[in-house]
Tab-separated table of C-alpha atoms and ligand atoms in Angstrom:
chain	number	residue	atom	x	y	z
A	14	UNK	CA	-18.811	7.129	4.554
A	15	UNK	CA	-17.509	10.572	3.499
A	16	UNK	CA	-13.899	11.861	4.390
A	17	UNK	CA	-13.746	15.316	6.715
A	18	UNK	CA	-12.929	18.184	4.496
A	19	UNK	CA	-9.402	20.123	4.870
A	20	UNK	CA	-8.339	21.530	1.384
A	21	UNK	CA	-6.073	19.389	-0.797
A	22	UNK	CA	-3.204	21.955	-2.883
A	23	UNK	CA	-5.614	22.894	-5.483
A	24	UNK	CA	-9.044	22.536	-3.655
A	25	UNK	CA	-9.548	18.951	-5.505
A	26	UNK	CA	-9.989	16.053	-3.474
A	27	UNK	CA	-7.030	13.596	-3.402
A	28	UNK	CA	-9.984	10.402	-3.588
A	29	UNK	CA	-13.407	10.264	-4.749
A	30	UNK	CA	-15.234	7.625	-4.739
A	31	UNK	CA	-18.846	7.775	-5.922
A	32	UNK	CA	-21.629	5.020	-5.473
A	33	UNK	CA	-19.265	1.834	-5.654
A	34	UNK	CA	-20.801	-1.380	-5.180
A	35	UNK	CA	-19.430	-4.821	-5.428
A	36	UNK	CA	-21.018	-8.269	-5.073
A	37	UNK	CA	-19.677	-11.702	-4.896
A	38	UNK	CA	-22.085	-14.046	-5.877
A	39	UNK	CA	-25.067	-13.404	-3.940
A	40	UNK	CA	-23.194	-11.744	-1.277
A	41	UNK	CA	-23.140	-7.726	-1.504
A	42	UNK	CA	-20.136	-6.993	0.248
A	43	UNK	CA	-19.937	-3.254	-0.705
A	44	UNK	CA	-23.320	-1.410	-1.025
A	45	UNK	CA	-23.412	2.389	-2.846
A	46	UNK	CA	-20.325	3.890	-0.876
A	47	UNK	CA	-19.342	7.546	-0.901
A	48	UNK	CA	-15.898	8.104	0.108
A	49	UNK	CA	-13.920	11.418	-0.210
A	50	UNK	CA	-10.000	11.701	0.503
A	51	UNK	CA	-8.406	14.694	0.566
A	52	UNK	CA	-4.532	15.380	0.693
A	53	UNK	CA	-2.941	15.100	3.913
A	54	UNK	CA	-5.796	12.968	5.640
A	55	UNK	CA	-5.503	10.262	7.314
A	56	UNK	CA	-8.869	7.802	7.397
A	57	UNK	CA	-9.711	4.461	9.717
A	58	UNK	CA	-12.207	2.391	7.721
A	59	UNK	CA	-14.194	0.740	10.608
A	60	UNK	CA	-16.792	-2.436	10.700
A	61	UNK	CA	-17.175	-5.946	11.664
A	62	UNK	CA	-15.576	-8.679	9.945
A	63	UNK	CA	-16.845	-9.391	6.234
A	64	UNK	CA	-18.264	-5.647	6.629
A	65	UNK	CA	-16.542	-4.930	2.801
A	66	UNK	CA	-13.718	-2.855	4.353
A	67	UNK	CA	-10.835	-4.842	2.504
A	68	UNK	CA	-13.456	-5.142	-0.817
A	69	UNK	CA	-13.373	-1.669	-1.094
A	70	UNK	CA	-9.703	-0.810	-0.826
A	71	UNK	CA	-9.550	-3.429	-3.460
A	72	UNK	CA	-11.759	-1.358	-5.707
A	73	UNK	CA	-9.717	1.798	-4.908
A	74	UNK	CA	-6.146	-0.248	-5.755
A	75	UNK	CA	-7.219	-1.893	-9.002
A	76	UNK	CA	-7.769	-5.541	-7.391
A	77	UNK	CA	-11.197	-5.931	-7.753
A	78	UNK	CA	-13.568	-4.087	-10.362
A	79	UNK	CA	-16.890	-2.597	-9.090
A	80	UNK	CA	-19.730	-3.315	-10.944
A	81	UNK	CA	-21.173	-0.084	-10.179
A	82	UNK	CA	-19.905	3.673	-9.125
A	83	UNK	CA	-16.931	5.709	-9.873
A	84	UNK	CA	-13.408	6.329	-8.856
A	85	UNK	CA	-11.631	9.876	-9.350
A	86	UNK	CA	-8.180	10.690	-8.353
A	87	UNK	CA	-7.114	14.424	-8.111
A	88	UNK	CA	-10.459	14.824	-10.052
A	89	UNK	CA	-9.483	12.854	-13.171
A	90	UNK	CA	-12.185	9.855	-13.523
A	91	UNK	CA	-9.935	6.530	-13.402
A	92	UNK	CA	-10.743	2.896	-14.198
A	93	UNK	CA	-8.540	0.504	-12.986
A	94	UNK	CA	-8.240	-3.097	-14.829
A	95	UNK	CA	-5.303	-3.988	-12.377
A	96	UNK	CA	-3.470	-2.963	-9.561
A	97	UNK	CA	-0.481	-1.627	-11.925
A	98	UNK	CA	-3.126	1.042	-13.434
A	99	UNK	CA	-3.544	2.252	-9.642
A	100	UNK	CA	0.090	1.972	-9.107
A	101	UNK	CA	0.904	4.635	-11.551
A	102	UNK	CA	-2.207	7.139	-10.146
A	103	UNK	CA	0.024	7.023	-7.207
A	104	UNK	CA	-2.349	4.337	-5.022
A	105	UNK	CA	-0.792	1.600	-3.345
A	106	UNK	CA	-1.931	-1.143	-1.268
A	107	UNK	CA	-0.798	-2.735	1.508
A	108	UNK	CA	-2.407	-6.121	2.234
A	109	UNK	CA	-3.533	-7.807	5.366
A	110	UNK	CA	-1.438	-10.894	4.174
A	111	UNK	CA	1.781	-9.247	3.264
A	112	UNK	CA	3.034	-10.095	-0.322
A	113	UNK	CA	7.166	-10.301	0.389
A	114	UNK	CA	9.020	-13.407	-0.598
A	115	UNK	CA	10.541	-14.504	2.615
A	116	UNK	CA	13.860	-16.177	1.287
A	117	UNK	CA	14.373	-12.915	-0.654
A	118	UNK	CA	16.569	-9.838	1.335
A	119	UNK	CA	14.536	-6.440	2.217
A	120	UNK	CA	16.255	-4.760	-0.478
A	121	UNK	CA	15.164	-7.247	-3.507
A	122	UNK	CA	11.865	-7.336	-2.209
A	123	UNK	CA	11.558	-3.175	-2.690
A	124	UNK	CA	12.701	-3.621	-6.309
A	125	UNK	CA	10.991	-6.749	-6.694
A	126	UNK	CA	9.814	-7.191	-10.560
A	127	UNK	CA	11.406	-3.977	-10.949
A	128	UNK	CA	15.115	-4.623	-10.444
A	129	UNK	CA	17.451	-2.307	-11.776
A	130	UNK	CA	20.327	-3.765	-14.256
A	131	UNK	CA	23.919	-2.252	-14.224
A	132	UNK	CA	24.371	-1.293	-18.282
A	133	UNK	CA	26.390	-4.830	-18.782
A	134	UNK	CA	22.734	-6.427	-18.186
A	135	UNK	CA	23.736	-7.826	-14.572
A	136	UNK	CA	21.251	-7.579	-11.488
A	137	UNK	CA	22.440	-4.082	-9.719
A	138	UNK	CA	22.515	-5.182	-5.962
A	139	UNK	CA	24.760	-2.523	-4.847
A	140	UNK	CA	21.900	0.439	-6.363
A	141	UNK	CA	19.036	-1.497	-4.885
A	142	UNK	CA	20.611	-1.735	-1.266
A	143	UNK	CA	21.918	1.744	-1.421
A	144	UNK	CA	18.537	2.751	-2.674
A	145	UNK	CA	16.714	0.824	-0.182
A	146	UNK	CA	18.836	1.844	2.897
A	147	UNK	CA	18.207	5.562	1.978
A	148	UNK	CA	14.406	4.945	1.842
A	149	UNK	CA	14.344	2.806	5.272
A	150	UNK	CA	16.134	5.932	6.876
A	151	UNK	CA	13.830	7.896	5.311
A	152	UNK	CA	10.555	6.823	6.746
A	153	UNK	CA	12.611	6.343	9.944
A	154	UNK	CA	13.101	2.682	10.044
A	155	UNK	CA	16.406	0.925	11.714
A	156	UNK	CA	16.510	-2.285	9.392
A	157	UNK	CA	19.264	-3.801	7.343
A	158	UNK	CA	18.424	-3.794	3.876
A	159	UNK	CA	20.263	-6.777	2.842
A	160	UNK	CA	18.701	-9.499	5.775
A	161	UNK	CA	16.281	-11.898	4.470
A	162	UNK	CA	12.684	-10.765	5.588
A	163	UNK	CA	11.623	-14.091	7.146
A	164	UNK	CA	13.868	-12.940	9.938
A	165	UNK	CA	12.345	-9.918	10.513
A	166	UNK	CA	9.194	-9.232	12.729
A	167	UNK	CA	5.515	-9.231	11.068
A	168	UNK	CA	5.240	-5.737	12.042
A	169	UNK	CA	8.846	-5.011	10.512
A	170	UNK	CA	7.679	-7.116	7.123
A	171	UNK	CA	5.074	-4.305	7.194
A	172	UNK	CA	7.573	-1.372	7.435
A	173	UNK	CA	9.056	-2.959	4.613
A	174	UNK	CA	6.299	-3.346	2.914
A	175	UNK	CA	5.527	0.440	3.268
A	176	UNK	CA	9.001	1.037	2.241
A	177	UNK	CA	8.421	-0.578	-1.104
A	178	UNK	CA	4.802	1.765	-1.640
A	179	UNK	CA	7.151	5.145	-0.661
A	180	UNK	CA	9.442	3.787	-3.292
A	181	UNK	CA	6.188	3.534	-6.175
A	182	UNK	CA	6.023	7.583	-5.341
A	183	UNK	CA	2.416	6.888	-3.685
A	184	UNK	CA	-0.064	9.513	-3.300
A	185	UNK	CA	-2.548	7.358	-1.341
A	186	UNK	CA	-1.114	4.917	0.555
A	187	UNK	CA	-4.050	2.067	1.902
A	188	UNK	CA	-3.146	-0.350	4.724
A	189	UNK	CA	-5.281	-3.093	5.539
A	190	UNK	CA	-5.401	-3.830	9.278
A	191	UNK	CA	-1.735	-2.426	9.771
A	192	UNK	CA	-1.729	-2.726	13.801
A	193	UNK	CA	0.704	-5.163	13.977
A	194	UNK	CA	3.148	-2.400	12.703
A	195	UNK	CA	2.504	0.032	14.705
A	196	UNK	CA	3.993	-0.768	17.331
A	197	UNK	CA	8.054	-0.042	15.861
A	198	UNK	CA	9.420	0.919	19.340
A	199	UNK	CA	10.164	-2.305	21.806
A	200	UNK	CA	8.785	-1.675	25.336
A	201	UNK	CA	11.906	-2.082	26.429
A	202	UNK	CA	13.630	0.662	24.348
A	203	UNK	CA	10.960	3.164	26.170
A	204	UNK	CA	12.340	5.514	28.766
A	205	UNK	CA	10.268	6.902	32.193
B	11	ATP	N1	-13.297	-13.153	-3.527
B	11	ATP	C1	-14.060	-13.635	-2.524
B	11	ATP	N2	-15.306	-14.312	-3.206
B	11	ATP	C2	-16.619	-14.295	-2.512
B	11	ATP	N3	-16.841	-13.607	-1.603
B	11	ATP	C3	-16.167	-12.886	-0.778
B	11	ATP	C4	-14.771	-12.682	-1.766
B	11	ATP	N4	-13.964	-11.733	-1.166
B	11	ATP	C5	-14.711	-10.961	0.206
B	11	ATP	N5	-15.923	-11.741	-0.274
B	11	ATP	C6	-17.010	-11.569	0.721
B	11	ATP	O1	-17.626	-10.358	0.829
B	11	ATP	C7	-17.899	-9.746	2.279
B	11	ATP	C8	-16.900	-8.285	2.530
B	11	ATP	O2	-15.765	-8.917	2.786
B	11	ATP	P1	-14.212	-8.365	3.132
B	11	ATP	O3	-13.074	-9.171	3.153
B	11	ATP	O4	-14.422	-7.350	2.045
B	11	ATP	O5	-14.317	-7.487	4.527
B	11	ATP	P2	-13.747	-6.980	5.730
B	11	ATP	O6	-14.370	-5.830	6.256
B	11	ATP	O7	-12.640	-6.708	5.179
B	11	ATP	O8	-13.876	-8.311	6.774
B	11	ATP	P3	-12.614	-8.543	7.889
B	11	ATP	O9	-12.769	-7.298	9.095
B	11	ATP	O10	-12.740	-9.678	8.139
B	11	ATP	O11	-11.110	-8.538	6.867
B	11	ATP	C9	-17.995	-10.882	2.940
B	11	ATP	O12	-19.133	-11.696	3.027
B	11	ATP	C10	-16.933	-11.985	1.908
B	11	ATP	O13	-17.295	-13.366	2.942
B	12	MG	MG1	-10.529	-7.140	5.515
C-alpha cells in the first residue's frame, strides 16, 4: 500500500511506514508494508478478515510493536513503546471496539484519565462540560455532553470518540471499521 501523492505543508510526508512486519506466533499478520500519508489525505485500508489491517494500524498507534520496519512522523523517526507515545506524536486511534465507559457522561469520557481540577483540587465538571460542548460543536455533532454514553447509539458513541481524539490535538486520526458512525443524519431528517 502506498499513499497517493499530495504535498504536505513542508514537502515532508506526515506518516511513513517502511518495511513493517508483525508476526503473532506462527501467523504473519503484516508483511513488509510500506505506507505513506501526506497531510490532508484520507486513506481507506481494504482487505479481507484477518488481512492485517488492525494490526498495521496498531503498529502506527503504538499498541503493537513491529518486529521489523520503521515509522517516521513528519520525517522524524519514531519509536512507540505504548499508545501514549503515539498520542504525543499526534496519532489517535479509534478502535473497532469502542473504549468508552458506558455509565459515564460524554464529557467524562472525553476527559477520562486527564480530568481537569479546580485550584481547590476538586474535579472541574463545569470545565469538562464546557470544553466538550465546544468540541462537539466544532465537529458539527449535536449531542448532550452530560448524557451517559450508554444512552447513545453506536454511531453517536463513535462520534464521541472522534471528539475525544480531536481534543488530543491528533494530526493523524485512525478509525478501525468506522462505518457505523457514518450516518449522523437520520433518514427521517433528509428532505427531498
Ligand atoms: N493479539 C493477537 N494474537 C494472535 N494473533 C493475532 C492477534 N491479533 C491479530 N492476530 C492475527 O493476525 C492476523 C491479522 O489480524 P488483524 O486483526 O490485524 O486483521 P484485520 O484485517 O483487522 O481483520 P478484520 O477485518 O477481521 O478486523 C489474523 O490472522 C489474526 O488472527
Ligand atoms: Mg480489524
